[in-house]
CSV table of C-alpha atoms and ligand atoms in Angstrom, one decimal:
chain,number,residue,atom,x,y,z
A,1,UNK,CA,5.3,29.1,-8.7
A,2,UNK,CA,4.2,25.4,-6.9
A,3,UNK,CA,5.3,22.3,-9.2
A,4,UNK,CA,2.4,20.6,-9.9
A,5,UNK,CA,2.6,16.9,-10.7
A,6,UNK,CA,1.1,14.7,-13.4
A,7,UNK,CA,-0.8,12.2,-10.5
A,8,UNK,CA,0.3,12.1,-6.5
A,9,UNK,CA,-1.2,9.7,-3.8
A,10,UNK,CA,-3.4,10.8,-1.0
A,11,UNK,CA,-2.2,10.0,2.3
A,12,UNK,CA,-4.7,11.0,5.5
A,13,UNK,CA,-4.1,10.6,9.1
A,14,UNK,CA,-6.2,7.6,9.0
A,15,UNK,CA,-3.5,5.8,7.0
A,16,UNK,CA,-0.8,6.5,9.2
A,17,UNK,CA,-2.4,5.7,11.8
A,18,UNK,CA,-3.5,2.0,9.8
A,19,UNK,CA,0.5,1.9,9.3
A,20,UNK,CA,1.4,3.3,13.2
A,21,UNK,CA,-0.8,0.4,14.3
A,22,UNK,CA,0.4,-2.2,12.4
A,23,UNK,CA,3.7,-1.8,13.2
A,24,UNK,CA,3.1,-2.8,16.6
A,25,UNK,CA,1.1,-5.6,16.4
A,26,UNK,CA,2.5,-9.1,15.8
A,27,UNK,CA,2.7,-9.6,12.3
A,28,UNK,CA,4.8,-7.5,10.0
A,29,UNK,CA,4.5,-9.4,6.7
A,30,UNK,CA,2.3,-12.9,5.9
A,31,UNK,CA,-0.3,-11.5,9.0
A,32,UNK,CA,-3.8,-11.2,9.0
A,33,UNK,CA,-3.8,-7.7,7.1
A,34,UNK,CA,-3.0,-9.1,4.2
A,35,UNK,CA,-6.1,-11.4,4.0
A,36,UNK,CA,-8.3,-8.4,4.9
A,37,UNK,CA,-7.5,-6.6,2.5
A,38,UNK,CA,-7.8,-9.0,0.1
A,39,UNK,CA,-11.3,-9.7,1.4
A,40,UNK,CA,-12.5,-6.4,1.2
A,41,UNK,CA,-10.7,-5.9,-2.5
A,42,UNK,CA,-12.8,-8.7,-3.4
A,43,UNK,CA,-15.7,-7.3,-2.0
A,44,UNK,CA,-15.4,-4.1,-3.4
A,45,UNK,CA,-14.8,-5.5,-7.2
A,46,UNK,CA,-17.8,-8.1,-7.1
A,47,UNK,CA,-14.7,-11.5,-7.1
A,48,UNK,CA,-14.2,-14.4,-5.5
A,49,UNK,CA,-11.0,-14.1,-4.9
A,50,UNK,CA,-8.4,-11.7,-4.3
A,51,UNK,CA,-4.2,-12.6,-3.9
A,52,UNK,CA,-2.1,-9.5,-2.7
A,53,UNK,CA,1.3,-9.0,-4.1
A,54,UNK,CA,4.1,-6.9,-4.2
A,55,UNK,CA,3.5,-4.9,-7.2
A,56,UNK,CA,1.5,-4.0,-10.3
A,57,UNK,CA,4.1,-6.4,-12.1
A,58,UNK,CA,4.7,-9.3,-9.9
A,59,UNK,CA,0.8,-9.8,-10.2
A,60,UNK,CA,1.1,-10.0,-13.7
A,61,UNK,CA,3.1,-12.4,-13.7
A,62,UNK,CA,1.8,-14.5,-11.0
A,63,UNK,CA,-1.6,-14.3,-13.7
A,64,UNK,CA,0.6,-15.9,-16.5
A,65,UNK,CA,2.2,-18.4,-15.1
A,66,UNK,CA,-1.2,-19.2,-13.3
A,67,UNK,CA,-2.8,-19.7,-16.5
A,68,UNK,CA,-0.4,-21.4,-17.4
A,69,UNK,CA,1.5,-20.0,-19.8
A,70,UNK,CA,4.0,-22.3,-22.3
A,71,UNK,CA,7.3,-21.3,-22.9
A,72,UNK,CA,7.8,-19.9,-26.7
A,73,UNK,CA,3.8,-19.4,-27.0
A,74,UNK,CA,2.3,-16.1,-27.9
A,75,UNK,CA,0.3,-13.9,-25.5
A,76,UNK,CA,-1.2,-11.2,-27.7
A,77,UNK,CA,-1.3,-7.2,-25.6
A,78,UNK,CA,-1.3,-3.4,-26.7
A,79,UNK,CA,2.1,-1.5,-27.6
A,80,UNK,CA,0.4,1.2,-25.7
A,81,UNK,CA,0.9,0.5,-22.2
A,82,UNK,CA,3.8,0.6,-19.7
A,83,UNK,CA,6.5,-1.8,-20.6
A,84,UNK,CA,6.0,-4.0,-17.5
A,85,UNK,CA,2.4,-5.8,-18.9
A,86,UNK,CA,5.1,-7.1,-21.9
A,87,UNK,CA,7.3,-8.1,-19.8
A,88,UNK,CA,5.1,-10.4,-17.9
A,89,UNK,CA,5.3,-12.4,-20.7
A,90,UNK,CA,8.4,-12.8,-21.7
A,91,UNK,CA,9.5,-13.2,-18.1
A,92,UNK,CA,7.3,-15.8,-17.8
A,93,UNK,CA,9.2,-17.5,-20.8
A,94,UNK,CA,6.4,-16.5,-23.6
A,95,UNK,CA,6.8,-14.4,-26.5
A,96,UNK,CA,4.8,-10.7,-25.8
A,97,UNK,CA,2.7,-10.5,-29.6
A,98,UNK,CA,1.8,-7.2,-30.1
A,99,UNK,CA,-0.8,-5.5,-32.1
A,100,UNK,CA,-2.2,-1.9,-32.6
A,101,UNK,CA,-4.4,0.2,-31.2
A,102,UNK,CA,-8.3,1.0,-32.0
A,103,UNK,CA,-7.8,4.5,-33.2
A,104,UNK,CA,-11.5,5.8,-31.5
A,105,UNK,CA,-10.7,4.9,-27.6
A,106,UNK,CA,-6.8,4.1,-28.0
A,107,UNK,CA,-7.2,0.2,-26.7
A,108,UNK,CA,-6.0,-2.9,-28.0
A,109,UNK,CA,-8.0,-3.3,-31.6
A,110,UNK,CA,-10.3,-6.1,-31.5
A,111,UNK,CA,-9.8,-6.2,-35.7
A,112,UNK,CA,-5.8,-6.5,-35.0
A,113,UNK,CA,-6.6,-9.3,-32.7
A,114,UNK,CA,-8.4,-11.3,-35.1
A,115,UNK,CA,-5.8,-10.6,-37.6
A,116,UNK,CA,-3.3,-11.9,-35.5
A,117,UNK,CA,-5.3,-14.6,-34.4
A,118,UNK,CA,-6.0,-16.1,-37.9
A,119,UNK,CA,-2.5,-15.6,-38.9
A,120,UNK,CA,-1.0,-17.6,-36.1
A,121,UNK,CA,-2.0,-20.3,-34.0
A,122,UNK,CA,0.8,-20.2,-31.0
A,123,UNK,CA,-1.3,-17.4,-29.2
A,124,UNK,CA,-2.5,-18.7,-25.9
A,125,UNK,CA,-3.8,-15.6,-24.4
A,126,UNK,CA,-4.5,-12.2,-24.5
A,127,UNK,CA,-3.7,-9.2,-21.8
A,128,UNK,CA,-5.8,-6.0,-22.5
A,129,UNK,CA,-5.4,-2.9,-20.8
A,130,UNK,CA,-7.9,-0.5,-19.8
A,131,UNK,CA,-6.1,2.5,-20.6
A,132,UNK,CA,-6.4,6.1,-18.5
A,133,UNK,CA,-9.2,3.8,-17.2
A,134,UNK,CA,-11.2,3.3,-20.2
A,135,UNK,CA,-12.5,-0.1,-20.4
A,136,UNK,CA,-10.9,-2.6,-23.3
A,137,UNK,CA,-13.9,-4.0,-25.5
A,138,UNK,CA,-14.1,-7.1,-23.1
A,139,UNK,CA,-17.0,-8.8,-24.8
A,140,UNK,CA,-15.4,-9.3,-27.9
A,141,UNK,CA,-12.6,-10.3,-26.3
A,142,UNK,CA,-14.0,-12.9,-24.7
A,143,UNK,CA,-15.6,-14.4,-27.7
A,144,UNK,CA,-12.2,-14.9,-28.7
A,145,UNK,CA,-11.0,-16.5,-26.0
A,146,UNK,CA,-14.2,-19.0,-26.5
A,147,UNK,CA,-13.5,-19.6,-29.8
A,148,UNK,CA,-9.5,-19.6,-29.8
A,149,UNK,CA,-9.1,-21.2,-26.3
A,150,UNK,CA,-7.4,-18.6,-24.7
A,151,UNK,CA,-6.7,-17.4,-20.9
A,152,UNK,CA,-7.5,-13.1,-21.1
A,153,UNK,CA,-5.9,-11.4,-17.9
A,154,UNK,CA,-6.8,-8.1,-17.8
A,155,UNK,CA,-4.4,-5.2,-17.1
A,156,UNK,CA,-7.0,-2.6,-15.4
A,157,UNK,CA,-3.6,-1.3,-13.5
A,158,UNK,CA,-5.8,2.4,-14.4
A,159,UNK,CA,-9.1,1.8,-13.7
A,160,UNK,CA,-9.6,0.4,-10.3
A,161,UNK,CA,-13.6,1.5,-9.5
A,162,UNK,CA,-14.9,1.4,-13.0
A,163,UNK,CA,-17.8,-0.1,-14.5
A,164,UNK,CA,-19.0,-0.8,-18.0
A,165,UNK,CA,-22.4,-1.8,-19.0
A,166,UNK,CA,-22.4,-5.1,-21.8
A,167,UNK,CA,-25.2,-5.8,-24.7
A,168,UNK,CA,-27.3,-7.8,-22.5
A,169,UNK,CA,-27.5,-4.3,-20.4
A,170,UNK,CA,-25.1,-5.8,-16.9
A,171,UNK,CA,-23.3,-3.2,-15.3
A,172,UNK,CA,-19.5,-5.0,-15.2
A,173,UNK,CA,-17.2,-3.6,-12.2
A,174,UNK,CA,-13.6,-3.4,-13.5
A,175,UNK,CA,-12.4,-6.7,-11.5
A,176,UNK,CA,-15.3,-9.1,-11.2
A,177,UNK,CA,-14.0,-11.2,-14.2
A,178,UNK,CA,-17.2,-11.5,-15.8
A,179,UNK,CA,-15.4,-11.9,-19.0
A,180,UNK,CA,-11.7,-12.8,-17.7
A,181,UNK,CA,-9.5,-15.8,-16.3
A,182,UNK,CA,-7.9,-12.6,-13.9
A,183,UNK,CA,-8.1,-8.9,-13.7
A,184,UNK,CA,-4.6,-7.9,-12.5
A,185,UNK,CA,-4.1,-3.9,-10.2
A,186,UNK,CA,-0.8,-1.5,-8.8
A,187,UNK,CA,-0.8,0.2,-6.1
A,188,UNK,CA,1.7,2.2,-6.9
A,189,UNK,CA,1.4,6.3,-5.6
A,190,UNK,CA,0.4,7.7,-8.7
A,191,UNK,CA,-2.2,5.0,-9.0
A,192,UNK,CA,-5.8,5.2,-7.9
A,193,UNK,CA,-5.1,3.8,-4.2
A,194,UNK,CA,-1.6,3.4,-2.8
A,195,UNK,CA,0.6,0.9,-0.6
A,196,UNK,CA,4.0,2.1,-1.5
A,197,UNK,CA,3.9,-0.5,-4.0
A,198,UNK,CA,2.0,-3.0,-4.2
A,199,UNK,CA,-0.5,-5.4,-6.4
A,200,UNK,CA,-4.1,-7.2,-6.9
A,201,UNK,CA,-5.2,-10.2,-8.8
A,202,UNK,CA,-8.8,-11.5,-8.4
A,203,UNK,CA,-10.2,-14.0,-10.5
A,204,UNK,CA,-13.4,-16.5,-9.2
A,205,UNK,CA,-11.3,-19.3,-10.3
A,206,UNK,CA,-10.1,-21.4,-7.4
A,207,UNK,CA,-7.7,-23.7,-9.2
A,208,UNK,CA,-6.2,-20.4,-10.1
A,209,UNK,CA,-6.7,-18.5,-6.2
A,210,UNK,CA,-4.7,-21.3,-5.1
A,211,UNK,CA,-2.1,-21.6,-7.8
A,212,UNK,CA,-1.5,-17.6,-7.1
A,213,UNK,CA,-1.3,-18.1,-3.4
A,214,UNK,CA,1.6,-20.3,-3.9
A,215,UNK,CA,3.2,-18.7,-6.8
A,216,UNK,CA,3.1,-15.5,-4.5
A,217,UNK,CA,5.7,-17.8,-2.2
A,218,UNK,CA,8.5,-19.4,-4.1
A,219,UNK,CA,5.8,-21.5,-5.6
A,220,UNK,CA,5.4,-23.2,-1.8
A,221,UNK,CA,2.4,-25.3,-0.6
A,222,UNK,CA,1.0,-27.9,1.9
A,223,UNK,CA,0.6,-31.2,1.2
A,224,UNK,CA,-2.8,-32.4,0.0
A,225,UNK,CA,-2.8,-35.0,2.1
A,226,UNK,CA,-4.4,-34.3,6.3
A,227,UNK,CA,-2.8,-37.3,7.6
A,228,UNK,CA,0.5,-36.2,6.1
A,229,UNK,CA,-0.4,-32.5,7.4
A,230,UNK,CA,-0.7,-33.9,11.2
A,231,UNK,CA,2.4,-36.3,11.3
A,232,UNK,CA,5.0,-33.8,9.8
A,233,UNK,CA,3.2,-30.3,10.3
A,234,UNK,CA,6.1,-28.5,9.3
A,235,UNK,CA,6.2,-30.0,5.3
A,236,UNK,CA,5.7,-28.0,2.7
A,237,UNK,CA,6.1,-28.7,-0.9
A,238,UNK,CA,7.6,-26.8,-3.9
A,239,UNK,CA,5.4,-27.2,-6.9
A,240,UNK,CA,6.2,-24.9,-9.5
A,241,UNK,CA,9.4,-22.6,-9.5
A,242,UNK,CA,8.6,-19.0,-8.2
A,243,UNK,CA,10.1,-16.0,-6.5
A,244,UNK,CA,9.5,-14.1,-3.1
A,245,UNK,CA,6.0,-11.9,-4.4
A,246,UNK,CA,4.7,-11.1,-1.1
A,247,UNK,CA,3.2,-7.7,0.4
A,248,UNK,CA,3.7,-6.3,3.5
A,249,UNK,CA,0.8,-6.5,6.2
A,250,UNK,CA,1.9,-2.8,6.7
A,251,UNK,CA,1.1,-2.1,3.3
A,252,UNK,CA,-2.1,-4.1,3.0
A,253,UNK,CA,-3.7,-2.0,6.1
A,254,UNK,CA,-2.6,1.3,4.0
A,255,UNK,CA,-4.3,-0.5,1.0
A,256,UNK,CA,-7.7,-1.0,3.3
A,257,UNK,CA,-7.4,2.4,4.7
A,258,UNK,CA,-6.9,3.6,1.2
A,259,UNK,CA,-9.6,1.2,-0.5
A,260,UNK,CA,-12.4,2.8,1.7
A,261,UNK,CA,-12.0,6.3,-0.2
A,262,UNK,CA,-11.8,4.9,-3.3
A,263,UNK,CA,-15.3,5.7,-4.5
A,264,UNK,CA,-14.6,9.7,-3.4
A,265,UNK,CA,-11.5,9.9,-5.2
A,266,UNK,CA,-13.0,8.1,-8.5
A,267,UNK,CA,-15.9,11.3,-8.0
A,268,UNK,CA,-13.3,14.0,-7.4
A,269,UNK,CA,-11.5,12.4,-10.6
A,270,UNK,CA,-14.2,12.6,-12.9
A,271,UNK,CA,-15.2,16.0,-12.1
A,272,UNK,CA,-11.4,17.4,-13.0
A,273,UNK,CA,-12.0,15.3,-16.0
A,274,UNK,CA,-15.2,17.0,-17.2
A,275,UNK,CA,-13.7,20.8,-16.2
A,276,UNK,CA,-10.7,20.0,-18.6
A,277,UNK,CA,-13.1,18.8,-20.9
A,278,UNK,CA,-14.9,22.4,-20.7
A,279,UNK,CA,-11.7,24.2,-20.1
A,280,UNK,CA,-10.9,22.9,-23.6
A,281,UNK,CA,-14.0,23.5,-25.5
A,282,UNK,CA,-13.4,26.5,-27.5
A,283,UNK,CA,-9.2,25.2,-28.1
A,284,UNK,CA,-9.1,23.7,-31.5
A,285,UNK,CA,-5.8,22.3,-30.8
A,286,UNK,CA,-6.3,20.0,-27.8
A,287,UNK,CA,-8.5,17.2,-28.6
A,288,UNK,CA,-9.8,15.9,-24.6
A,289,UNK,CA,-9.3,12.5,-23.3
A,290,UNK,CA,-11.8,9.8,-25.1
A,291,UNK,CA,-15.1,8.8,-22.9
A,292,UNK,CA,-16.9,6.2,-23.6
A,293,UNK,CA,-21.1,6.7,-23.6
A,294,UNK,CA,-21.8,4.1,-21.1
A,295,UNK,CA,-20.8,2.6,-17.6
A,296,UNK,CA,-18.8,5.0,-14.7
A,297,UNK,CA,-15.4,5.1,-15.7
A,298,UNK,CA,-12.3,5.6,-12.8
A,299,UNK,CA,-10.1,7.9,-14.7
A,300,UNK,CA,-6.3,7.6,-14.1
A,301,UNK,CA,-5.1,9.8,-16.6
A,302,UNK,CA,-6.5,12.8,-18.5
A,303,UNK,CA,-4.8,11.5,-22.1
A,304,UNK,CA,-5.1,14.5,-24.5
A,305,UNK,CA,-4.2,14.5,-28.1
A,306,UNK,CA,-1.9,17.6,-28.4
A,307,UNK,CA,-0.8,19.5,-31.6
A,308,UNK,CA,3.4,20.5,-31.3
A,309,UNK,CA,3.1,18.2,-28.1
A,310,UNK,CA,6.8,18.4,-27.9
A,311,UNK,CA,6.5,22.3,-26.9
A,312,UNK,CA,3.7,22.0,-25.1
A,313,UNK,CA,5.4,19.6,-22.9
A,314,UNK,CA,8.5,21.6,-22.6
A,315,UNK,CA,6.3,24.5,-22.0
A,316,UNK,CA,4.3,23.3,-19.0
A,317,UNK,CA,7.4,21.9,-17.7
A,318,UNK,CA,9.1,25.5,-17.6
A,319,UNK,CA,6.0,26.6,-15.8
A,320,UNK,CA,6.3,23.6,-13.3
A,321,UNK,CA,3.6,21.4,-14.2
A,322,UNK,CA,4.9,18.0,-14.8
A,323,UNK,CA,2.4,16.1,-17.7
A,324,UNK,CA,3.9,12.9,-18.7
A,325,UNK,CA,3.5,11.1,-21.8
A,326,UNK,CA,1.9,7.8,-21.6
A,327,UNK,CA,3.2,5.6,-23.4
A,328,UNK,CA,6.3,5.6,-25.2
A,329,UNK,CA,4.9,2.4,-27.5
A,330,UNK,CA,6.4,-1.1,-26.2
A,331,UNK,CA,7.8,-1.3,-29.6
A,332,UNK,CA,10.8,1.7,-29.4
A,333,UNK,CA,12.7,0.0,-26.6
A,334,UNK,CA,15.9,-0.9,-27.3
A,335,UNK,CA,14.9,-5.0,-26.0
A,336,UNK,CA,12.0,-5.1,-27.9
A,337,UNK,CA,13.5,-3.9,-30.9
A,338,UNK,CA,15.6,-7.0,-30.5
A,339,UNK,CA,13.2,-9.2,-30.5
A,340,UNK,CA,12.3,-8.4,-34.1
A,341,UNK,CA,10.0,-4.8,-33.3
A,342,UNK,CA,10.1,-2.1,-35.6
A,343,UNK,CA,9.7,1.8,-35.5
A,344,UNK,CA,6.5,2.0,-38.3
A,345,UNK,CA,4.9,-1.1,-36.8
A,346,UNK,CA,2.3,-0.3,-35.3
A,347,UNK,CA,0.6,3.3,-37.1
A,348,UNK,CA,-2.4,3.9,-34.8
A,349,UNK,CA,0.1,3.5,-31.4
A,350,UNK,CA,2.6,5.4,-33.1
A,351,UNK,CA,0.6,8.9,-34.0
A,352,UNK,CA,-1.4,8.5,-30.8
A,353,UNK,CA,2.2,8.3,-28.9
A,354,UNK,CA,3.5,11.2,-31.0
A,355,UNK,CA,0.3,14.2,-29.8
A,356,UNK,CA,-0.3,12.0,-26.7
A,357,UNK,CA,0.4,13.9,-23.2
A,358,UNK,CA,-1.3,13.6,-19.6
A,359,UNK,CA,-2.5,16.6,-17.5
A,360,UNK,CA,-2.5,16.6,-14.2
A,361,UNK,CA,-5.2,14.5,-12.5
A,362,UNK,CA,-5.3,13.3,-8.9
A,363,UNK,CA,-7.8,14.3,-6.2
A,364,UNK,CA,-5.8,16.7,-4.5
A,365,UNK,CA,-5.5,18.9,-7.3
A,366,UNK,CA,-7.6,22.3,-6.4
A,367,UNK,CA,-9.9,23.8,-8.6
A,368,UNK,CA,-7.4,26.6,-8.9
A,369,UNK,CA,-4.5,24.7,-9.9
A,370,UNK,CA,-6.1,23.2,-12.4
A,371,UNK,CA,-7.6,26.1,-13.8
A,372,UNK,CA,-4.2,27.3,-13.9
A,373,UNK,CA,-3.0,24.2,-16.3
A,374,UNK,CA,-5.9,25.2,-18.2
A,375,UNK,CA,-4.9,28.3,-18.6
A,376,UNK,CA,-1.7,27.8,-19.3
A,377,UNK,CA,-2.4,25.7,-22.3
A,378,UNK,CA,-5.1,27.9,-24.2
A,379,UNK,CA,-1.9,30.7,-24.0
A,380,UNK,CA,-0.2,28.3,-24.9
A,381,UNK,CA,-1.8,27.3,-28.5
A,382,UNK,CA,-2.6,32.1,-28.5
A,383,UNK,CA,-2.2,32.4,-32.0
A,384,UNK,CA,-1.3,29.0,-33.5
B,1,PLP,C1,1.5,1.0,-13.0
B,1,PLP,C2,1.7,-0.3,-14.4
B,1,PLP,C3,1.7,-1.4,-14.3
B,1,PLP,C4,3.1,-2.1,-13.6
B,1,PLP,O1,2.3,-2.0,-12.3
B,1,PLP,P1,3.8,-1.6,-11.2
B,1,PLP,O2,3.0,-1.6,-9.3
B,1,PLP,O3,4.7,-0.7,-11.0
B,1,PLP,O4,4.8,-3.0,-10.9
B,1,PLP,C5,1.4,-2.6,-15.3
B,1,PLP,N1,0.5,-2.0,-16.1
B,1,PLP,C6,0.1,-0.9,-16.5
B,1,PLP,C7,-1.3,-0.3,-17.4
B,1,PLP,C8,0.7,0.0,-15.3
B,1,PLP,O5,0.2,1.4,-15.6
């Protein structure tokens, strides 16, 4: 029997040709493909600017630094995410202040944010994660940002291409930054589009855009004075301490080619999501992925809540269905326990984790493969 992963990239002949063409061009990095990819990406999301970087983690780290995170200050985020979200805060000298998730949509809880803000005056920002692709409550988060003077960075690694409808009836595209300062994306192969490794930050703020361009490459920029630039054209200035977070032209060529297919892939993922929901209609042991009632969600995961999750995981792996668990709560990791967190701190997130299972979801998953997964799961619960 063939192995079915939980996620997998799609790479076609056009993608490969775009890489080959760039390999033979004058620039392998810091060339024209980077700006081309950024422009196309900003257009796609509806933001003014986009900055392409080497990973989603680099995108998060640069975003925190561009937002002016002051060492020792706190940034609120969810424990139901990949560790990179919280790590980016700590790597930038801040403190990752975790708050529990909402029991309905499994995103950061608005009530818990309010409690954390009232209890501590050291909070400087919020990083919501659109878990599985389901948008967090950005309107409430933006209101906190105004009332408490906070920056907001959306971690949209799961949500490229999705939309949601606000209380004014306006449809917002994830990444348009209508309710945040910046939005970050990852192009790891399991995500909606890939560049091998890669990431992007979108923003509408010209100052943040300029700052991030410098932070991408060692904090280096060119002198503001045009006379100096003319007299000494070799002079560059390093204002802020940073790393090499650059992405190559080869990767950006692939990203540009992948982006053209993002809408079609999003549609296929939604079809598969609906087929899973239908497949588990008469199965009382598995609760399907949560769905918002408006907007079009771009699903990265089909994240179900399963009875006897550990047994189901083992059973499916024995049948070569490589389901995954998203996520081990951030505060379960030894590093964060060393930062003062304990098991039991976030009961909603922990209960979610104990039942969480991510079923195979990617554009090239065939109906037949999916039917096999559904049949195996229904068979597993038969008689339980
Ligand atoms: C994938 C992911 C990241 C990290 O992205 P990389 O490109 O792997 O560095 C951060 N946050 C979330 C929610 C992710 O899913």
